[in-house]
Amino acid sequence: MMIKQGEITQLLVQVNNGDMDAYNKIFPVIYSELRHIAHRIRFQYFGIETMNTTAIVHEAYLKIINSEANWNSRAHFYGVAGKAMRHILLNAARRKNAIKRGRDAQHICFEEWEEKINLSEECSDELVRLDEVLNELEKKDSKQVKLVECRFFANMTIEETAAVLDISPSTVKRNWQIIKAWIYSQIQDRKTA
């Protein structure tokens, strides 16, 4: 079933109000887009072939649904999805690093999928460094972290990110270029430290 862009926002509002028919209409669309985001993150940014896309999507879906957020637009929903994806990947990286150091693994929601979410050592280290950088940035400018979550983790367009952050698309473009360069330099500094 094809759902138009504006209709997604309307259905999300109806889902917020407990409409199960709206939920049944939008679930396949949400699932498909979350799957696309998870697949893109696995291969485009991290080159992770051992990580299971389905496990990431299911975990993200549960985090999103349990967040009790009232989504006021498609862009807002995918902003929440970006944050969920960030946390899932970070949990997997931390678990990998804990195992690497000989500690017991920290479990995420689906224990039976735990072995399928398997990052390489290099990837898990990069993701942990990225999270450290984002946590540092959040202390200075939380809006920039939201920009990263929208663009990187939720695969949102410039226009969607602008709508979520309530800024102009040109500001998103400019800030995205600056923040990518800053993050890269911070991660490089942490590699050599």
PDB file of C-alpha atoms in Angstrom:
ATOM      1  CA  MET A   1       0.000   0.000   0.000  1.00  0.00           C
ATOM      2  CA  MET A   2       1.348   3.427  -0.959  1.00  0.00           C
ATOM      3  CA  ILE A   3       1.006   6.209   1.605  1.00  0.00           C
ATOM      4  CA  LYS A   4       1.652   9.833   0.697  1.00  0.00           C
ATOM      5  CA  GLN A   5       4.055  12.005   2.694  1.00  0.00           C
ATOM      6  CA  GLY A   6       1.348  14.174   4.342  1.00  0.00           C
ATOM      7  CA  GLU A   7      -0.740  11.121   5.111  1.00  0.00           C
ATOM      8  CA  ILE A   8       2.093   9.647   7.215  1.00  0.00           C
ATOM      9  CA  THR A   9       1.937  12.604   9.601  1.00  0.00           C
ATOM     10  CA  GLN A  10      -1.836  12.315   9.824  1.00  0.00           C
ATOM     11  CA  LEU A  11      -1.607   8.577  10.552  1.00  0.00           C
ATOM     12  CA  LEU A  12       1.053   9.132  13.233  1.00  0.00           C
ATOM     13  CA  VAL A  13      -1.230  11.621  14.981  1.00  0.00           C
ATOM     14  CA  GLN A  14      -4.078   9.096  14.793  1.00  0.00           C
ATOM     15  CA  VAL A  15      -1.799   6.385  16.225  1.00  0.00           C
ATOM     16  CA  ASN A  16      -0.965   8.771  19.096  1.00  0.00           C
ATOM     17  CA  ASN A  17      -4.698   8.937  19.756  1.00  0.00           C
ATOM     18  CA  GLY A  18      -4.964   5.127  19.909  1.00  0.00           C
ATOM     19  CA  ASP A  19      -6.380   4.472  16.415  1.00  0.00           C
ATOM     20  CA  MET A  20      -5.505   0.832  15.624  1.00  0.00           C
ATOM     21  CA  ASP A  21      -6.641   1.130  11.985  1.00  0.00           C
ATOM     22  CA  ALA A  22      -4.105   3.917  11.487  1.00  0.00           C
ATOM     23  CA  TYR A  23      -1.467   1.780  13.224  1.00  0.00           C
ATOM     24  CA  ASN A  24      -2.197  -1.145  10.882  1.00  0.00           C
ATOM     25  CA  LYS A  25      -1.882   1.157   7.860  1.00  0.00           C
ATOM     26  CA  ILE A  26       1.353   2.797   8.916  1.00  0.00           C
ATOM     27  CA  PHE A  27       3.206  -0.166  10.426  1.00  0.00           C
ATOM     28  CA  PRO A  28       4.391  -1.615   7.067  1.00  0.00           C
ATOM     29  CA  VAL A  29       5.640   1.831   5.982  1.00  0.00           C
ATOM     30  CA  ILE A  30       7.497   2.412   9.249  1.00  0.00           C
ATOM     31  CA  TYR A  31       8.983  -1.065   9.179  1.00  0.00           C
ATOM     32  CA  SER A  32      10.157  -0.659   5.597  1.00  0.00           C
ATOM     33  CA  GLU A  33      11.771   2.732   6.258  1.00  0.00           C
ATOM     34  CA  LEU A  34      13.443   1.532   9.477  1.00  0.00           C
ATOM     35  CA  ARG A  35      14.805  -1.443   7.557  1.00  0.00           C
ATOM     36  CA  HIS A  36      16.192   0.876   4.888  1.00  0.00           C
ATOM     37  CA  ILE A  37      17.857   3.070   7.529  1.00  0.00           C
ATOM     38  CA  ALA A  38      19.375   0.087   9.361  1.00  0.00           C
ATOM     39  CA  HIS A  39      20.675  -1.450   6.131  1.00  0.00           C
ATOM     40  CA  ARG A  40      22.227   1.850   5.039  1.00  0.00           C
ATOM     41  CA  ILE A  41      23.958   2.328   8.383  1.00  0.00           C
ATOM     42  CA  ARG A  42      25.331  -1.214   8.315  1.00  0.00           C
ATOM     43  CA  PHE A  43      26.916  -0.997   4.904  1.00  0.00           C
ATOM     44  CA  GLN A  44      27.412   2.657   3.980  1.00  0.00           C
ATOM     45  CA  TYR A  45      28.942   3.907   7.205  1.00  0.00           C
ATOM     46  CA  PHE A  46      30.274   0.924   9.072  1.00  0.00           C
ATOM     47  CA  GLY A  47      30.688  -1.847   6.481  1.00  0.00           C
ATOM     48  CA  ILE A  48      29.107  -4.238   8.959  1.00  0.00           C
ATOM     49  CA  GLU A  49      28.207  -7.478   7.267  1.00  0.00           C
ATOM     50  CA  THR A  50      27.796  -9.512  10.436  1.00  0.00           C
ATOM     51  CA  MET A  51      25.135  -7.277  11.971  1.00  0.00           C
ATOM     52  CA  ASN A  52      21.570  -8.428  11.397  1.00  0.00           C
ATOM     53  CA  THR A  53      19.347  -5.716   9.867  1.00  0.00           C
ATOM     54  CA  THR A  54      16.163  -7.364  11.123  1.00  0.00           C
ATOM     55  CA  ALA A  55      17.444  -7.425  14.705  1.00  0.00           C
ATOM     56  CA  ILE A  56      18.339  -3.721  14.492  1.00  0.00           C
ATOM     57  CA  VAL A  57      14.908  -2.851  13.081  1.00  0.00           C
ATOM     58  CA  HIS A  58      13.023  -4.826  15.727  1.00  0.00           C
ATOM     59  CA  GLU A  59      15.066  -3.317  18.531  1.00  0.00           C
ATOM     60  CA  ALA A  60      14.601   0.199  17.111  1.00  0.00           C
ATOM     61  CA  TYR A  61      10.883  -0.345  16.683  1.00  0.00           C
ATOM     62  CA  LEU A  62      10.509  -1.388  20.320  1.00  0.00           C
ATOM     63  CA  LYS A  63      12.528   1.595  21.523  1.00  0.00           C
ATOM     64  CA  ILE A  64      10.424   3.954  19.408  1.00  0.00           C
ATOM     65  CA  ILE A  65       7.065   2.499  20.427  1.00  0.00           C
ATOM     66  CA  ASN A  66       8.056   2.386  24.102  1.00  0.00           C
ATOM     67  CA  SER A  67       9.343   5.981  24.028  1.00  0.00           C
ATOM     68  CA  GLU A  68       5.804   7.283  24.606  1.00  0.00           C
ATOM     69  CA  ALA A  69       6.578  10.252  22.373  1.00  0.00           C
ATOM     70  CA  ASN A  70       3.701  12.066  20.724  1.00  0.00           C
ATOM     71  CA  TRP A  71       4.851  12.330  17.141  1.00  0.00           C
ATOM     72  CA  ASN A  72       3.681  15.525  15.532  1.00  0.00           C
ATOM     73  CA  SER A  73       5.170  14.779  12.102  1.00  0.00           C
ATOM     74  CA  ARG A  74       6.957  12.193  10.000  1.00  0.00           C
ATOM     75  CA  ALA A  75      10.195  14.120  10.513  1.00  0.00           C
ATOM     76  CA  HIS A  76       9.766  14.061  14.311  1.00  0.00           C
ATOM     77  CA  PHE A  77       9.124  10.309  14.223  1.00  0.00           C
ATOM     78  CA  TYR A  78      12.298   9.669  12.232  1.00  0.00           C
ATOM     79  CA  GLY A  79      14.242  11.952  14.552  1.00  0.00           C
ATOM     80  CA  VAL A  80      13.238   9.604  17.384  1.00  0.00           C
ATOM     81  CA  ALA A  81      14.192   6.660  15.149  1.00  0.00           C
ATOM     82  CA  GLY A  82      17.654   8.133  14.582  1.00  0.00           C
ATOM     83  CA  LYS A  83      18.265   8.395  18.304  1.00  0.00           C
ATOM     84  CA  ALA A  84      17.075   4.788  18.765  1.00  0.00           C
ATOM     85  CA  MET A  85      19.443   3.545  16.026  1.00  0.00           C
ATOM     86  CA  ARG A  86      22.329   5.405  17.648  1.00  0.00           C
ATOM     87  CA  HIS A  87      21.661   3.726  20.987  1.00  0.00           C
ATOM     88  CA  ILE A  88      21.304   0.256  19.476  1.00  0.00           C
ATOM     89  CA  LEU A  89      24.597   0.502  17.614  1.00  0.00           C
ATOM     90  CA  LEU A  90      26.294   1.949  20.664  1.00  0.00           C
ATOM     91  CA  ASN A  91      24.976  -0.844  22.909  1.00  0.00           C
ATOM     92  CA  ALA A  92      26.331  -3.403  20.456  1.00  0.00           C
ATOM     93  CA  ALA A  93      29.702  -1.631  20.348  1.00  0.00           C
ATOM     94  CA  ARG A  94      29.911  -1.418  24.137  1.00  0.00           C
ATOM     95  CA  ARG A  95      28.982  -5.084  24.464  1.00  0.00           C
ATOM     96  CA  LYS A  96      31.679  -5.979  21.936  1.00  0.00           C
ATOM     97  CA  ASN A  97      34.250  -3.884  23.799  1.00  0.00           C
ATOM     98  CA  ALA A  98      33.228  -5.387  27.144  1.00  0.00           C
ATOM     99  CA  ILE A  99      33.721  -8.887  25.754  1.00  0.00           C
ATOM    100  CA  LYS A 100      37.052  -7.820  24.245  1.00  0.00           C
ATOM    101  CA  ARG A 101      38.197  -6.726  27.714  1.00  0.00           C
ATOM    102  CA  GLY A 102      37.019  -9.979  29.269  1.00  0.00           C
ATOM    103  CA  ARG A 103      33.930  -8.639  31.017  1.00  0.00           C
ATOM    104  CA  ASP A 104      30.444 -10.056  30.788  1.00  0.00           C
ATOM    105  CA  ALA A 105      28.458  -8.643  27.917  1.00  0.00           C
ATOM    106  CA  GLN A 106      25.810  -6.018  28.545  1.00  0.00           C
ATOM    107  CA  HIS A 107      22.545  -7.398  27.166  1.00  0.00           C
ATOM    108  CA  ILE A 108      20.128  -5.567  24.927  1.00  0.00           C
ATOM    109  CA  CYS A 109      16.449  -6.435  24.662  1.00  0.00           C
ATOM    110  CA  PHE A 110      16.591  -9.488  22.406  1.00  0.00           C
ATOM    111  CA  GLU A 111      19.000 -11.995  23.922  1.00  0.00           C
ATOM    112  CA  GLU A 112      18.371 -14.492  21.140  1.00  0.00           C
ATOM    113  CA  TRP A 113      19.596 -11.922  18.603  1.00  0.00           C
ATOM    114  CA  GLU A 114      22.586 -10.933  20.653  1.00  0.00           C
ATOM    115  CA  GLU A 115      25.026 -12.958  18.612  1.00  0.00           C
ATOM    116  CA  LYS A 116      23.614 -11.624  15.350  1.00  0.00           C
ATOM    117  CA  ILE A 117      24.420  -8.042  16.316  1.00  0.00           C
ATOM    118  CA  ASN A 118      28.145  -8.483  16.061  1.00  0.00           C
ATOM    119  CA  LEU A 119      30.377  -5.526  15.260  1.00  0.00           C
ATOM    120  CA  SER A 120      33.988  -5.869  14.251  1.00  0.00           C
ATOM    121  CA  GLU A 121      36.478  -4.567  16.824  1.00  0.00           C
ATOM    122  CA  GLU A 122      37.407  -1.629  14.620  1.00  0.00           C
ATOM    123  CA  CYS A 123      33.753  -0.734  14.068  1.00  0.00           C
ATOM    124  CA  SER A 124      32.823  -0.980  17.728  1.00  0.00           C
ATOM    125  CA  ASP A 125      35.785   1.209  18.690  1.00  0.00           C
ATOM    126  CA  GLU A 126      34.774   3.816  16.085  1.00  0.00           C
ATOM    127  CA  LEU A 127      31.181   3.816  17.294  1.00  0.00           C
ATOM    128  CA  VAL A 128      32.218   4.245  20.922  1.00  0.00           C
ATOM    129  CA  ARG A 129      34.499   7.139  19.914  1.00  0.00           C
ATOM    130  CA  LEU A 130      31.638   8.678  17.934  1.00  0.00           C
ATOM    131  CA  ASP A 131      29.382   8.438  20.977  1.00  0.00           C
ATOM    132  CA  GLU A 132      32.046  10.031  23.189  1.00  0.00           C
ATOM    133  CA  VAL A 133      32.332  12.900  20.720  1.00  0.00           C
ATOM    134  CA  LEU A 134      28.543  13.295  20.529  1.00  0.00           C
ATOM    135  CA  ASN A 135      28.249  13.267  24.329  1.00  0.00           C
ATOM    136  CA  GLU A 136      30.927  15.972  24.515  1.00  0.00           C
ATOM    137  CA  LEU A 137      29.143  17.987  21.841  1.00  0.00           C
ATOM    138  CA  GLU A 138      25.802  17.608  23.617  1.00  0.00           C
ATOM    139  CA  LYS A 139      27.216  19.485  26.610  1.00  0.00           C
ATOM    140  CA  LYS A 140      28.032  22.408  24.305  1.00  0.00           C
ATOM    141  CA  ASP A 141      25.208  22.300  21.755  1.00  0.00           C
ATOM    142  CA  SER A 142      22.495  19.631  21.929  1.00  0.00           C
ATOM    143  CA  LYS A 143      20.898  20.885  18.705  1.00  0.00           C
ATOM    144  CA  GLN A 144      24.020  19.837  16.782  1.00  0.00           C
ATOM    145  CA  VAL A 145      23.721  16.311  18.217  1.00  0.00           C
ATOM    146  CA  LYS A 146      20.109  16.185  17.058  1.00  0.00           C
ATOM    147  CA  LEU A 147      21.327  17.228  13.609  1.00  0.00           C
ATOM    148  CA  VAL A 148      23.761  14.273  13.586  1.00  0.00           C
ATOM    149  CA  GLU A 149      21.042  11.896  14.771  1.00  0.00           C
ATOM    150  CA  CYS A 150      18.702  13.085  12.025  1.00  0.00           C
ATOM    151  CA  ARG A 151      21.213  13.104   9.174  1.00  0.00           C
ATOM    152  CA  PHE A 152      23.450  10.171  10.111  1.00  0.00           C
ATOM    153  CA  PHE A 153      21.358   7.776  12.176  1.00  0.00           C
ATOM    154  CA  ALA A 154      17.874   8.449  10.741  1.00  0.00           C
ATOM    155  CA  ASN A 155      18.959   9.063   7.123  1.00  0.00           C
ATOM    156  CA  MET A 156      16.808  12.184   6.959  1.00  0.00           C
ATOM    157  CA  THR A 157      17.052  14.647   4.098  1.00  0.00           C
ATOM    158  CA  ILE A 158      18.204  18.232   4.577  1.00  0.00           C
ATOM    159  CA  GLU A 159      14.575  19.389   4.414  1.00  0.00           C
ATOM    160  CA  GLU A 160      13.322  16.789   6.921  1.00  0.00           C
ATOM    161  CA  THR A 161      16.135  17.667   9.314  1.00  0.00           C
ATOM    162  CA  ALA A 162      15.301  21.355   8.960  1.00  0.00           C
ATOM    163  CA  ALA A 163      11.661  20.614   9.819  1.00  0.00           C
ATOM    164  CA  VAL A 164      12.572  18.580  12.906  1.00  0.00           C
ATOM    165  CA  LEU A 165      15.047  21.166  14.194  1.00  0.00           C
ATOM    166  CA  ASP A 166      12.912  24.141  13.105  1.00  0.00           C
ATOM    167  CA  ILE A 167      15.763  25.771  11.175  1.00  0.00           C
ATOM    168  CA  SER A 168      16.295  26.570   7.512  1.00  0.00           C
ATOM    169  CA  PRO A 169      17.642  23.966   5.068  1.00  0.00           C
ATOM    170  CA  SER A 170      20.635  26.199   4.344  1.00  0.00           C
ATOM    171  CA  THR A 171      21.481  26.249   8.065  1.00  0.00           C
ATOM    172  CA  VAL A 172      21.248  22.455   8.138  1.00  0.00           C
ATOM    173  CA  LYS A 173      23.619  22.189   5.147  1.00  0.00           C
ATOM    174  CA  ARG A 174      26.112  24.614   6.646  1.00  0.00           C
ATOM    175  CA  ASN A 175      26.010  23.087  10.132  1.00  0.00           C
ATOM    176  CA  TRP A 176      26.190  19.548   8.747  1.00  0.00           C
ATOM    177  CA  GLN A 177      29.401  20.331   6.868  1.00  0.00           C
ATOM    178  CA  ILE A 178      30.946  21.975   9.925  1.00  0.00           C
ATOM    179  CA  ILE A 179      29.874  19.270  12.375  1.00  0.00           C
ATOM    180  CA  LYS A 180      31.105  16.430  10.140  1.00  0.00           C
ATOM    181  CA  ALA A 181      34.553  18.012   9.962  1.00  0.00           C
ATOM    182  CA  TRP A 182      34.602  18.640  13.720  1.00  0.00           C
ATOM    183  CA  ILE A 183      33.502  15.071  14.524  1.00  0.00           C
ATOM    184  CA  TYR A 184      36.118  13.645  12.175  1.00  0.00           C
ATOM    185  CA  SER A 185      38.903  15.651  13.801  1.00  0.00           C
ATOM    186  CA  GLN A 186      37.725  14.692  17.302  1.00  0.00           C
ATOM    187  CA  ILE A 187      37.617  10.992  16.413  1.00  0.00           C
ATOM    188  CA  GLN A 188      41.082  11.196  14.849  1.00  0.00           C
ATOM    189  CA  ASP A 189      42.409  12.855  18.017  1.00  0.00           C
ATOM    190  CA  ARG A 190      40.960  10.029  20.118  1.00  0.00           C
ATOM    191  CA  LYS A 191      42.559   7.401  17.887  1.00  0.00           C
ATOM    192  CA  THR A 192      46.011   8.815  18.501  1.00  0.00           C
ATOM    193  CA  ALA A 193      45.465   9.371  22.225  1.00  0.00           C
TER     194      ALA A 193
END
